[in-house]
């Protein structure tokens, strides 16, 4: 019997499929459903005793997923699993990392404490680290934060001619710089210039110099799409062609994907950390390496 | 400044209102909302430093409520609350108290561990104790399990002539016996007689003897209503008048309330542990006594 068992929560079957051969693990089965009174029911259908169990559950829309996830982690431990890890390509609750208003909960910390209390390790992709510099600042378990940049750089190199990477705001610089370096392309960051209370203008340094490039907007999370849509408008107004919009995580709240396409964006491409029709960039290999590192398995041999 | 602060979560304002004067506490304010990406945001709008904070949150449909509740508990502690308690008139996840099938999670235990890790004490009303004999078996914090029986007995005495208490199944005997004793009324328990795999018949001992009584079905939780509806049918078939149906907790999944009324039930009356149009029986005094006991305040003087 293979000693590593991937247990996909509902909606995470392709994730488990993508990982199984890469980390030489078996895929198990869980049942998750709700009773009529809306309480969650969980059952692990595969033997876990003495094994390393990896729960697979990407954490967009986290509140609907958290009880089944916590219960499955506890059940796995109860049933004798040696270790219980979590593979969450998208990690939730990273953005409220500060008390912006008096009385607010710092949910990034509380959520990290909660997960740390039920699993022994965590692998994720590009968590939104801003005021927290690393996951270890808030998580008390071993974590691996896989960077999607190599996969994105590779996709850009093979799909887009003469790319110009553009970060829509200062926070996005870490992604834009890393992806640009890997793609051998230049990058720049849009700056918001505040004129008075409401009027915000985005400056595009030396737009003329980049007219023959394919503009490629890049950010870590596309949620409401507001930042990206504003940037698309600005690029179009200075005469650039429809930009390719790349997000690591396709959260896409409500109608955000349609809104972004309607705003004048060209192609929208995302990594497969959250299943979505815009997924173009496969992070399977990188994620598998992160898991191997967490489990202290030897790295896979280069092909 | 009053040292005890009641913080009602959304939907629990009447609960806090009912308790404030009874336990001499102030009512504070929280904001709970969701970001577009469906993560929860919480903010405590009232000063909590050095105070005893009582989060008020009944826990029917618990999965939608748990993240705000956990976050508010953590935030209160973060902000200097001396103690953080939970007043949950209905307590969730009490029914999966055993591994009925291999691999199942014993969620009553996991949920108890979770709540025990974030609050310092718990007050609830008639938790569904079946295989667990007391909350202390699964919760590691001080708990008060208030019994609604005195309030129900009192309501029956003042509203129903010549009541006959009837428990729809063996599990309901604890409630039926206690309420009957308080109401000075007889009680009996319906028995399921299994004939073959599917056919279940309910026997009503000595039905003739009780024809001049008001039949009063009583159970702790009315969820899908199935047990209660089956019992109503059986009572009607042996010629009893439409029974009054009493539940401590008005969970009423989906259309259960309408189904129960349509099944031939007379009045449906519930305690106000979960806000519902069928609430008739006020457990405010009993709940307040439970809180006073948890906070080791002197009992209120009899009026």
Coordinates of C-alpha atoms in Angstrom, one line a residue:
Chain A
X1 CA 0.0 0.0 0.0
X2 CA 1.3 3.4 -1.0
X3 CA 2.0 5.4 2.1
X4 CA 0.8 8.8 0.9
X5 CA -2.9 9.3 0.4
X6 CA -4.4 12.2 -1.4
X7 CA -8.0 13.0 -0.2
X8 CA -9.7 15.5 -2.5
X9 CA -12.6 17.4 -1.0
X10 CA -15.6 18.0 -3.4
X11 CA -14.4 20.1 -6.4
X12 CA -10.7 19.1 -6.0
X13 CA -10.6 15.9 -8.0
X14 CA -8.5 17.3 -10.8
X15 CA -6.1 18.7 -8.3
X16 CA -5.6 15.2 -6.8
X17 CA -5.4 13.7 -10.2
X18 CA -2.7 16.1 -11.2
X19 CA -0.6 15.4 -8.2
X20 CA -1.0 11.6 -7.8
X21 CA 1.6 10.4 -10.3
X22 CA 3.9 13.4 -9.7
X23 CA 4.3 12.6 -6.0
X24 CA 3.6 8.8 -6.3
X25 CA 0.5 8.9 -4.1
X26 CA -2.7 7.1 -4.1
X27 CA -6.0 8.9 -4.4
X28 CA -8.6 8.1 -1.8
X29 CA -12.2 9.0 -1.4
X30 CA -14.2 11.1 1.0
X31 CA -17.9 11.7 1.4
X32 CA -18.9 15.2 2.3
X33 CA -22.6 16.1 2.5
X34 CA -25.0 18.2 4.5
X35 CA -27.8 17.0 6.7
X36 CA -31.2 18.6 6.2
X37 CA -30.4 20.9 9.2
X38 CA -27.3 22.1 7.3
X39 CA -24.8 20.4 9.5
X40 CA -21.9 18.8 7.6
X41 CA -21.3 15.1 7.5
X42 CA -17.9 13.7 6.6
X43 CA -16.6 10.2 6.0
X44 CA -13.2 8.9 4.8
X45 CA -13.8 5.9 2.6
X46 CA -10.1 4.9 2.3
X47 CA -7.8 3.4 4.9
X48 CA -5.6 6.0 6.5
X49 CA -4.0 4.2 9.4
X50 CA -0.3 4.8 9.6
X51 CA -0.3 6.8 6.4
X52 CA 0.4 10.4 5.4
X53 CA -2.9 12.0 4.4
X54 CA -2.9 15.0 2.2
X55 CA -6.3 16.8 2.1
X56 CA -6.7 18.6 -1.2
X57 CA -8.9 21.6 -0.9
X58 CA -8.3 25.0 -2.6
X59 CA -9.7 27.7 -0.3
X60 CA -11.5 30.2 -2.4
X61 CA -15.0 30.9 -0.8
X62 CA -13.5 29.4 2.4
X63 CA -16.4 29.6 4.8
X64 CA -18.4 26.9 3.0
X65 CA -15.5 24.6 3.0
X66 CA -14.0 25.0 6.4
X67 CA -16.1 22.7 8.6
X68 CA -15.8 19.7 6.2
X69 CA -12.1 20.4 6.0
X70 CA -11.6 20.6 9.8
X71 CA -13.7 17.6 10.4
X72 CA -11.9 15.5 7.8
X73 CA -8.5 16.5 9.3
X74 CA -9.7 15.4 12.8
X75 CA -11.3 12.2 11.4
X76 CA -8.1 11.3 9.6
X77 CA -6.1 11.7 12.8
X78 CA -8.7 9.8 14.8
X79 CA -8.5 7.0 12.4
X80 CA -4.8 6.7 12.8
X81 CA -3.2 8.8 10.1
X82 CA 0.4 9.4 10.9
X83 CA 0.5 12.9 9.4
X84 CA -2.3 15.1 8.0
X85 CA -1.3 17.8 5.6
X86 CA -3.3 20.3 3.6
X87 CA -2.7 21.1 -0.1
X88 CA -4.6 24.4 -0.7
X89 CA -3.3 25.9 -3.9
X90 CA -5.3 29.0 -3.0
X91 CA -5.0 30.0 0.6
X92 CA -7.8 32.1 2.1
X93 CA -7.8 34.9 4.6
X94 CA -4.4 36.4 3.8
X95 CA -5.7 40.0 3.1
X96 CA -7.0 41.1 6.5
X97 CA -3.4 41.2 7.9
X98 CA -3.8 44.3 10.0
X99 CA -6.3 46.1 12.2
X100 CA -7.2 48.9 9.7
X101 CA -10.1 50.2 11.9
X102 CA -10.3 49.9 15.7
X103 CA -12.0 46.6 16.7
X104 CA -11.4 44.7 13.5
X105 CA -10.4 41.1 13.7
X106 CA -7.0 40.2 12.1
X107 CA -8.5 37.3 10.3
X108 CA -5.2 36.2 8.6
X109 CA -3.8 35.4 12.0
X110 CA -6.9 33.7 13.4
X111 CA -7.4 31.6 10.3
X112 CA -3.7 30.6 10.4
X113 CA -4.1 29.6 14.0
X114 CA -7.2 27.6 13.2
X115 CA -5.5 25.6 10.3
X116 CA -2.3 25.2 12.3
X117 CA -4.4 23.5 15.1
X118 CA -5.8 20.8 12.8
X119 CA -3.1 20.0 10.2
X120 CA 0.6 19.2 10.4
X121 CA 1.7 21.0 7.3
X122 CA 0.5 23.2 4.5
X123 CA 1.4 23.6 0.8
X124 CA 0.0 26.5 -1.1
X125 CA 0.8 28.7 -4.1
X126 CA 1.7 32.4 -3.9
X127 CA -0.1 33.3 -0.7
X128 CA -0.9 37.0 -0.6
X129 CA 2.0 38.0 1.6
X130 CA 2.0 41.7 2.2
X131 CA 2.4 42.9 5.8
X132 CA 3.2 39.3 6.8
X133 CA 6.6 38.5 5.2
X134 CA 6.2 34.7 5.4
X135 CA 3.6 32.2 6.3
X136 CA 5.7 31.1 9.2
X137 CA 4.9 34.5 10.8
X138 CA 1.3 33.4 11.3
X139 CA 1.3 29.6 10.8
X140 CA 2.8 27.5 13.5
X141 CA 3.2 24.4 11.2
X142 CA 5.7 23.7 8.4
X143 CA 4.6 25.5 5.2
X144 CA 5.6 25.6 1.6
X145 CA 4.7 28.6 -0.4
X146 CA 5.2 27.6 -4.0
X147 CA 5.9 30.4 -6.4
X148 CA 3.9 30.2 -9.7
X149 CA 6.3 32.6 -11.4
X150 CA 8.3 30.0 -13.3
X151 CA 5.2 28.5 -14.8
X152 CA 3.8 31.9 -15.7
X153 CA 7.1 33.0 -17.3
X154 CA 7.2 29.8 -19.3
X155 CA 3.7 30.2 -20.5
X156 CA 4.4 33.8 -21.5
X157 CA 7.6 32.8 -23.4
X158 CA 5.8 30.2 -25.4
X159 CA 2.6 32.1 -26.0
X160 CA 3.2 35.8 -26.2
X161 CA 5.4 37.7 -28.6
X162 CA 7.6 40.6 -27.2
X163 CA 5.8 40.8 -23.8
X164 CA 5.9 43.8 -21.5
X165 CA 5.0 42.8 -18.0
X166 CA 2.9 45.4 -16.2
X167 CA 1.9 45.4 -12.5
X168 CA -1.3 47.3 -11.9
X169 CA -0.1 48.7 -8.5
X170 CA 2.8 48.7 -6.1
X171 CA 1.6 45.5 -4.3
X172 CA 1.8 43.6 -7.5
X173 CA 5.5 44.4 -8.1
X174 CA 6.8 41.2 -6.5
X175 CA 4.8 39.1 -9.0
X176 CA 5.6 41.3 -12.0
X177 CA 9.3 41.4 -11.4
X178 CA 9.7 37.7 -10.8
X179 CA 7.7 36.7 -13.9
X180 CA 9.4 39.3 -16.1
X181 CA 12.9 38.0 -15.0
X182 CA 11.9 34.5 -15.9
X183 CA 10.4 35.5 -19.2
X184 CA 13.4 37.7 -20.1
X185 CA 11.0 40.6 -20.5
X186 CA 10.9 44.1 -19.2
X187 CA 8.3 45.2 -16.6
X188 CA 6.9 48.3 -15.2
X189 CA 4.5 49.2 -12.4
X190 CA 1.5 51.5 -12.8
X191 CA 1.4 54.3 -10.2
X192 CA -1.7 55.8 -8.8
X193 CA -1.5 59.6 -8.7
X194 CA -4.0 61.0 -6.3
X195 CA -5.4 64.4 -7.2
X196 CA -7.7 65.4 -4.4
X197 CA -9.9 63.0 -2.6
X198 CA -11.5 61.1 -5.4
X199 CA -9.6 61.5 -8.6
X200 CA -7.1 58.9 -9.1
X201 CA -5.0 58.8 -12.2
X202 CA -2.6 56.0 -13.2
X203 CA 0.6 57.1 -14.8
X204 CA 2.3 54.9 -17.4
X205 CA 5.9 55.8 -17.5
X206 CA 7.2 56.2 -21.1
X207 CA 4.2 54.6 -22.8
X208 CA 5.6 55.5 -26.2
X209 CA 8.6 53.4 -25.7
X210 CA 6.5 50.2 -25.4
X211 CA 4.0 50.5 -28.3
X212 CA 5.4 47.5 -30.1
X213 CA 5.1 45.2 -27.1
X214 CA 2.3 42.9 -26.0
X215 CA 1.1 44.4 -22.7
X216 CA 0.7 41.8 -20.0
X217 CA -1.0 42.8 -16.8
X218 CA -0.2 40.6 -13.9
X219 CA -1.5 40.3 -10.3
X220 CA -1.7 37.6 -7.7
X221 CA -5.4 37.5 -7.1
X222 CA -8.2 38.7 -9.4
X223 CA -11.2 39.0 -7.1
X224 CA -13.6 41.8 -7.9
X225 CA -11.3 42.6 -10.8
X226 CA -11.4 46.3 -10.0
X227 CA -7.7 46.9 -9.9
X228 CA -7.2 45.0 -13.2
X229 CA -10.1 46.7 -14.9
X230 CA -8.8 50.1 -13.9
X231 CA -5.4 49.2 -15.3
X232 CA -6.9 47.9 -18.6
X233 CA -8.7 51.2 -19.1
X234 CA -5.6 53.2 -18.5
X235 CA -3.5 51.2 -20.9
X236 CA -6.2 51.4 -23.6
X237 CA -6.4 55.2 -23.1
X238 CA -2.7 55.7 -23.8
X239 CA -3.1 53.7 -27.0
X240 CA -1.8 50.3 -26.1
X241 CA -3.4 47.2 -27.6
X242 CA -5.8 45.1 -25.4
X243 CA -3.6 43.7 -22.6
X244 CA -3.3 40.1 -21.7
X245 CA -4.5 39.8 -18.1
X246 CA -2.8 37.2 -16.0
X247 CA -3.8 36.3 -12.4
X248 CA -2.2 33.6 -10.3
X249 CA -5.5 33.0 -8.5
X250 CA -8.9 33.1 -10.4
X251 CA -11.1 34.0 -7.5
X252 CA -13.4 36.1 -9.7
X253 CA -16.1 37.3 -7.4
X254 CA -19.6 37.4 -8.9
X255 CA -19.4 38.8 -12.5
X256 CA -15.7 39.8 -12.3
X257 CA -14.5 37.6 -15.1
X258 CA -17.2 38.9 -17.6
X259 CA -16.6 42.5 -16.4
X260 CA -12.9 42.1 -17.0
X261 CA -13.4 40.8 -20.5
X262 CA -15.9 43.6 -21.2
X263 CA -13.4 46.2 -20.0
X264 CA -11.2 45.9 -23.0
X265 CA -8.9 43.1 -21.8
X266 CA -7.5 40.8 -24.4
X267 CA -7.0 37.2 -23.3
X268 CA -7.5 36.4 -19.5
X269 CA -5.2 33.7 -18.3
X270 CA -4.9 32.2 -14.8
X271 CA -3.1 29.4 -13.1
X272 CA -5.1 26.3 -12.1
X273 CA -5.0 27.0 -8.4
X274 CA -8.7 27.6 -8.5
X275 CA -10.7 25.7 -11.2
X276 CA -12.0 28.3 -13.7
X277 CA -12.5 28.5 -17.4
X278 CA -9.7 31.0 -17.6
X279 CA -7.1 28.5 -16.4
X280 CA -4.3 28.3 -18.9
X281 CA -1.1 27.9 -16.8
X282 CA -0.5 24.6 -15.1
X283 CA 1.2 24.7 -11.7
X284 CA 1.1 21.0 -11.2
X285 CA 4.9 20.4 -11.3
X286 CA 5.7 23.3 -9.0
X287 CA 3.0 22.2 -6.5
X288 CA 4.3 18.6 -6.6
X289 CA 7.8 19.9 -5.8
X290 CA 6.4 21.9 -2.8
X291 CA 4.7 18.8 -1.5
X292 CA 7.9 16.7 -2.0
X293 CA 9.8 19.3 0.0
X294 CA 7.2 19.3 2.8
X295 CA 7.2 15.6 3.0
X296 CA 11.0 15.6 2.7
X297 CA 10.9 13.3 -0.3
X298 CA 13.8 13.5 -2.7
X299 CA 13.1 16.0 -5.6
X300 CA 11.9 14.5 -8.8
X301 CA 14.6 13.9 -11.3
X302 CA 14.7 16.4 -14.2
X303 CA 13.4 14.9 -17.5
Chain B
X1 CA -19.0 51.0 32.7
X2 CA -20.9 47.7 33.1
X3 CA -18.5 44.9 33.1
X4 CA -20.5 42.3 31.2
X5 CA -21.0 43.0 27.5
X6 CA -23.4 41.0 25.3
X7 CA -22.3 41.0 21.7
X8 CA -25.1 39.7 19.4
X9 CA -24.1 38.2 16.1
X10 CA -26.5 39.0 13.2
X11 CA -30.0 37.6 13.9
X12 CA -29.4 37.4 17.7
X13 CA -30.5 40.9 18.7
X14 CA -33.7 39.8 20.5
X15 CA -31.7 37.2 22.4
X16 CA -29.3 39.9 23.7
X17 CA -32.3 42.2 24.4
X18 CA -34.0 39.5 26.4
X19 CA -30.8 38.9 28.5
X20 CA -29.5 42.4 29.1
X21 CA -31.7 43.5 32.0
X22 CA -31.9 40.0 33.4
X23 CA -28.2 39.7 33.9
X24 CA -27.5 43.4 34.2
X25 CA -25.3 43.6 31.1
X26 CA -24.7 46.1 28.4
X27 CA -25.5 45.3 24.8
X28 CA -22.6 46.0 22.4
X29 CA -22.4 46.0 18.6
X30 CA -20.5 44.0 16.1
X31 CA -20.2 44.3 12.3
X32 CA -20.2 41.0 10.4
X33 CA -20.1 41.1 6.6
X34 CA -18.6 39.3 3.7
X35 CA -16.1 40.6 1.2
X36 CA -16.9 40.1 -2.5
X37 CA -14.6 37.0 -2.4
X38 CA -16.9 35.5 0.4
X39 CA -14.4 35.8 3.2
X40 CA -15.9 37.1 6.4
X41 CA -15.1 40.4 8.0
X42 CA -15.7 41.1 11.6
X43 CA -15.4 44.2 13.8
X44 CA -16.3 44.8 17.4
X45 CA -17.7 48.3 17.7
X46 CA -17.8 48.4 21.6
X47 CA -15.0 48.6 24.1
X48 CA -14.1 45.1 25.4
X49 CA -10.9 45.7 27.4
X50 CA -11.0 44.1 30.8
X51 CA -14.7 43.1 30.4
X52 CA -16.5 39.8 30.2
X53 CA -17.8 39.4 26.7
X54 CA -20.7 37.1 25.9
X55 CA -21.1 36.4 22.3
X56 CA -24.8 35.7 21.5
X57 CA -25.2 33.3 18.6
X58 CA -27.7 30.5 18.4
X59 CA -26.1 27.7 16.3
X60 CA -28.7 26.3 13.9
X61 CA -27.3 26.2 10.4
X62 CA -23.9 26.4 12.0
X63 CA -21.5 26.3 9.0
X64 CA -22.5 29.8 7.9
X65 CA -22.0 31.2 11.4
X66 CA -18.8 29.6 12.6
X67 CA -16.1 31.7 10.9
X68 CA -17.6 35.0 12.1
X69 CA -18.1 33.5 15.6
X70 CA -14.5 32.2 15.8
X71 CA -13.1 35.5 14.5
X72 CA -15.2 37.6 17.0
X73 CA -14.0 35.4 19.9
X74 CA -10.4 35.8 18.8
X75 CA -10.8 39.6 18.2
X76 CA -12.4 40.1 21.6
X77 CA -9.5 38.3 23.3
X78 CA -7.0 40.3 21.1
X79 CA -8.7 43.5 22.2
X80 CA -8.2 42.7 25.9
X81 CA -11.5 41.1 26.9
X82 CA -11.0 39.3 30.3
X83 CA -13.3 36.4 29.5
X84 CA -15.1 35.5 26.3
X85 CA -18.2 33.3 26.7
X86 CA -20.7 32.0 24.2
X87 CA -24.5 32.0 24.7
X88 CA -25.8 29.6 22.1
X89 CA -29.4 28.7 23.0
X90 CA -29.3 26.0 20.3
X91 CA -26.0 24.1 20.2
X92 CA -25.0 22.5 16.9
X93 CA -23.3 19.2 16.1
X94 CA -24.6 17.2 19.0
X95 CA -26.1 14.4 16.9
X96 CA -23.1 12.7 15.2
X97 CA -21.9 11.4 18.6
X98 CA -20.6 8.1 17.4
X99 CA -18.9 6.5 14.4
X100 CA -22.0 4.8 12.9
X101 CA -20.1 3.8 9.7
X102 CA -16.4 3.1 9.4
X103 CA -14.5 6.3 8.5
X104 CA -17.1 8.8 9.7
X105 CA -16.1 11.9 11.6
X106 CA -17.5 12.2 15.1
X107 CA -18.4 15.8 14.6
X108 CA -19.9 16.4 18.0
X109 CA -16.5 15.9 19.5
X110 CA -14.6 17.9 16.9
X111 CA -17.0 20.8 17.1
X112 CA -16.8 20.8 20.9
X113 CA -13.0 20.9 20.7
X114 CA -13.2 23.8 18.2
X115 CA -15.5 25.9 20.4
X116 CA -13.5 25.0 23.5
X117 CA -10.4 26.4 21.9
X118 CA -11.9 29.8 21.3
X119 CA -14.3 30.6 24.1
X120 CA -13.9 30.3 27.9
X121 CA -17.4 29.1 28.7
X122 CA -20.7 28.1 27.1
X123 CA -24.3 28.4 28.0
X124 CA -26.9 26.5 26.0
X125 CA -30.4 25.1 26.3
X126 CA -31.1 21.3 26.2
X127 CA -28.3 20.1 24.1
X128 CA -29.1 16.8 22.4
X129 CA -27.2 14.6 24.9
X130 CA -27.6 11.0 23.9
X131 CA -24.5 8.9 23.9
X132 CA -22.6 11.8 25.5
X133 CA -24.0 12.1 29.0
X134 CA -22.9 15.7 29.6
X135 CA -21.3 18.5 27.7
X136 CA -18.2 18.2 29.9
X137 CA -17.5 14.8 28.3
X138 CA -16.7 16.6 25.0
X139 CA -16.2 20.3 25.9
X140 CA -13.1 21.2 27.9
X141 CA -14.6 24.5 29.1
X142 CA -17.2 25.3 31.8
X143 CA -20.6 24.7 30.4
X144 CA -24.2 25.3 31.6
X145 CA -26.9 23.2 29.9
X146 CA -30.1 24.9 30.9
X147 CA -33.2 22.7 30.9
X148 CA -36.2 24.2 29.2
X149 CA -38.6 21.8 30.9
X150 CA -39.8 24.3 33.6
X151 CA -40.7 26.9 31.0
X152 CA -42.5 24.3 28.9
X153 CA -44.3 22.8 31.9
X154 CA -45.5 26.3 32.8
X155 CA -46.7 27.1 29.3
X156 CA -48.6 23.8 29.2
X157 CA -50.2 24.4 32.6
X158 CA -51.4 27.9 31.6
X159 CA -52.5 27.1 28.0
X160 CA -53.6 23.5 27.6
X161 CA -56.5 21.7 29.5
X162 CA -55.9 18.1 30.7
X163 CA -52.7 17.5 28.8
X164 CA -51.2 14.1 28.1
X165 CA -47.5 14.4 27.3
X166 CA -46.4 12.0 24.5
X167 CA -42.8 11.4 23.5
X168 CA -42.6 10.3 19.9
X169 CA -39.7 7.8 20.5
X170 CA -37.5 6.5 23.2
X171 CA -34.9 9.2 22.8
X172 CA -37.5 11.8 23.7
X173 CA -38.4 10.3 27.0
X174 CA -36.1 12.5 29.0
X175 CA -37.9 15.6 27.8
X176 CA -41.4 14.2 28.0
X177 CA -40.9 12.9 31.6
X178 CA -39.4 16.1 32.9
X179 CA -42.1 18.3 31.3
X180 CA -44.9 16.0 32.4
X181 CA -43.6 16.1 36.0
X182 CA -43.5 19.9 36.0
X183 CA -47.0 20.2 34.4
X184 CA -48.5 17.6 36.8
X185 CA -49.6 15.6 33.8
X186 CA -49.2 11.9 32.7
X187 CA -46.9 11.0 29.9
X188 CA -46.3 8.1 27.6
X189 CA -43.7 7.1 25.0
X190 CA -44.6 5.8 21.5
X191 CA -42.8 2.6 20.6
X192 CA -41.7 1.7 17.1
X193 CA -42.6 -1.9 16.3
X194 CA -40.5 -3.1 13.4
X195 CA -42.3 -5.7 11.2
X196 CA -39.8 -6.7 8.6
X197 CA -37.3 -4.4 7.0
X198 CA -39.5 -1.4 6.1
X199 CA -42.7 -1.6 7.9
X200 CA -42.6 0.4 11.1
X201 CA -45.7 0.7 13.3
X202 CA -46.1 2.8 16.3
X203 CA -48.0 1.4 19.2
X204 CA -50.0 3.7 21.5
X205 CA -50.4 2.0 24.8
X206 CA -54.0 2.1 26.1
X207 CA -55.2 4.8 23.7
X208 CA -58.8 4.5 25.0
X209 CA -57.8 5.6 28.4
X210 CA -56.6 9.0 27.1
X211 CA -59.4 10.1 24.8
X212 CA -60.4 13.1 26.9
X213 CA -56.9 14.4 27.2
X214 CA -55.2 17.1 25.0
X215 CA -52.4 15.1 23.4
X216 CA -49.1 17.0 23.5
X217 CA -46.2 15.6 21.5
X218 CA -42.9 16.8 22.7
X219 CA -39.3 16.4 21.4
X220 CA -36.1 18.4 21.8
X221 CA -35.3 19.2 18.2
X222 CA -37.8 19.4 15.3
X223 CA -35.6 19.3 12.2
X224 CA -37.0 17.5 9.2
X225 CA -40.1 16.9 11.3
X226 CA -40.2 13.3 10.2
X227 CA -40.4 11.8 13.7
X228 CA -43.1 14.3 14.8
X229 CA -45.1 13.9 11.6
X230 CA -45.1 10.1 11.9
X231 CA -46.3 10.4 15.5
X232 CA -49.1 12.8 14.6
X233 CA -50.4 10.4 12.0
X234 CA -50.4 7.5 14.5
X235 CA -52.3 9.5 17.1
X236 CA -54.9 10.7 14.5
X237 CA -55.3 7.1 13.3
X238 CA -56.2 5.9 16.8
X239 CA -58.8 8.6 17.0
X240 CA -57.1 11.2 19.2
X241 CA -57.7 14.9 18.4
X242 CA -55.0 17.0 16.6
X243 CA -52.0 16.9 19.0
X244 CA -50.2 20.1 20.1
X245 CA -46.6 19.7 19.0
X246 CA -43.9 21.1 21.2
X247 CA -40.2 21.3 20.3
X248 CA -37.5 22.9 22.4
X249 CA -35.6 23.9 19.3
X250 CA -37.3 25.1 16.1
X251 CA -34.7 24.0 13.6
X252 CA -37.3 23.2 10.9
X253 CA -35.2 22.3 7.9
X254 CA -36.7 23.4 4.6
X255 CA -40.5 23.0 4.6
X256 CA -40.7 21.0 7.8
X257 CA -42.9 23.5 9.6
X258 CA -45.5 23.6 6.9
X259 CA -45.3 19.8 6.5
X260 CA -45.9 19.3 10.2
X261 CA -48.9 21.6 10.2
X262 CA -50.2 19.8 7.1
X263 CA -49.8 16.4 8.7
X264 CA -52.7 16.9 11.1
X265 CA -50.9 18.6 14.0
X266 CA -52.8 21.2 16.0
X267 CA -50.8 24.1 17.4
X268 CA -47.0 23.9 17.0
X269 CA -45.2 25.6 19.9
X270 CA -41.5 26.0 20.3
X271 CA -39.1 27.7 22.8
X272 CA -37.3 30.8 21.6
X273 CA -33.9 29.2 21.3
X274 CA -34.0 29.7 17.6
X275 CA -36.1 32.6 16.3
X276 CA -39.2 31.2 14.5
X277 CA -42.8 32.1 14.0
X278 CA -43.7 29.0 16.2
X279 CA -41.9 30.4 19.2
X280 CA -44.4 30.5 22.1
X281 CA -42.4 29.5 25.1
X282 CA -39.9 32.0 26.6
X283 CA -36.7 30.6 28.0
X284 CA -35.2 34.0 28.9
X285 CA -35.4 33.6 32.6
X286 CA -33.9 30.1 32.6
X287 CA -31.1 31.2 30.2
X288 CA -30.3 34.2 32.3
X289 CA -30.0 31.9 35.4
X290 CA -27.6 29.7 33.4
X291 CA -25.4 32.7 32.5
X292 CA -25.4 33.9 36.1
X293 CA -24.3 30.5 37.2
X294 CA -21.5 30.4 34.6
X295 CA -20.3 33.9 35.6
X296 CA -20.8 32.9 39.3
X297 CA -23.0 35.9 39.8
X298 CA -25.5 35.6 42.7
X299 CA -28.9 34.2 41.5
X300 CA -31.6 36.7 40.8
X301 CA -33.9 37.3 43.7
X302 CA -37.3 35.6 43.4
X303 CA -40.0 38.2 42.6

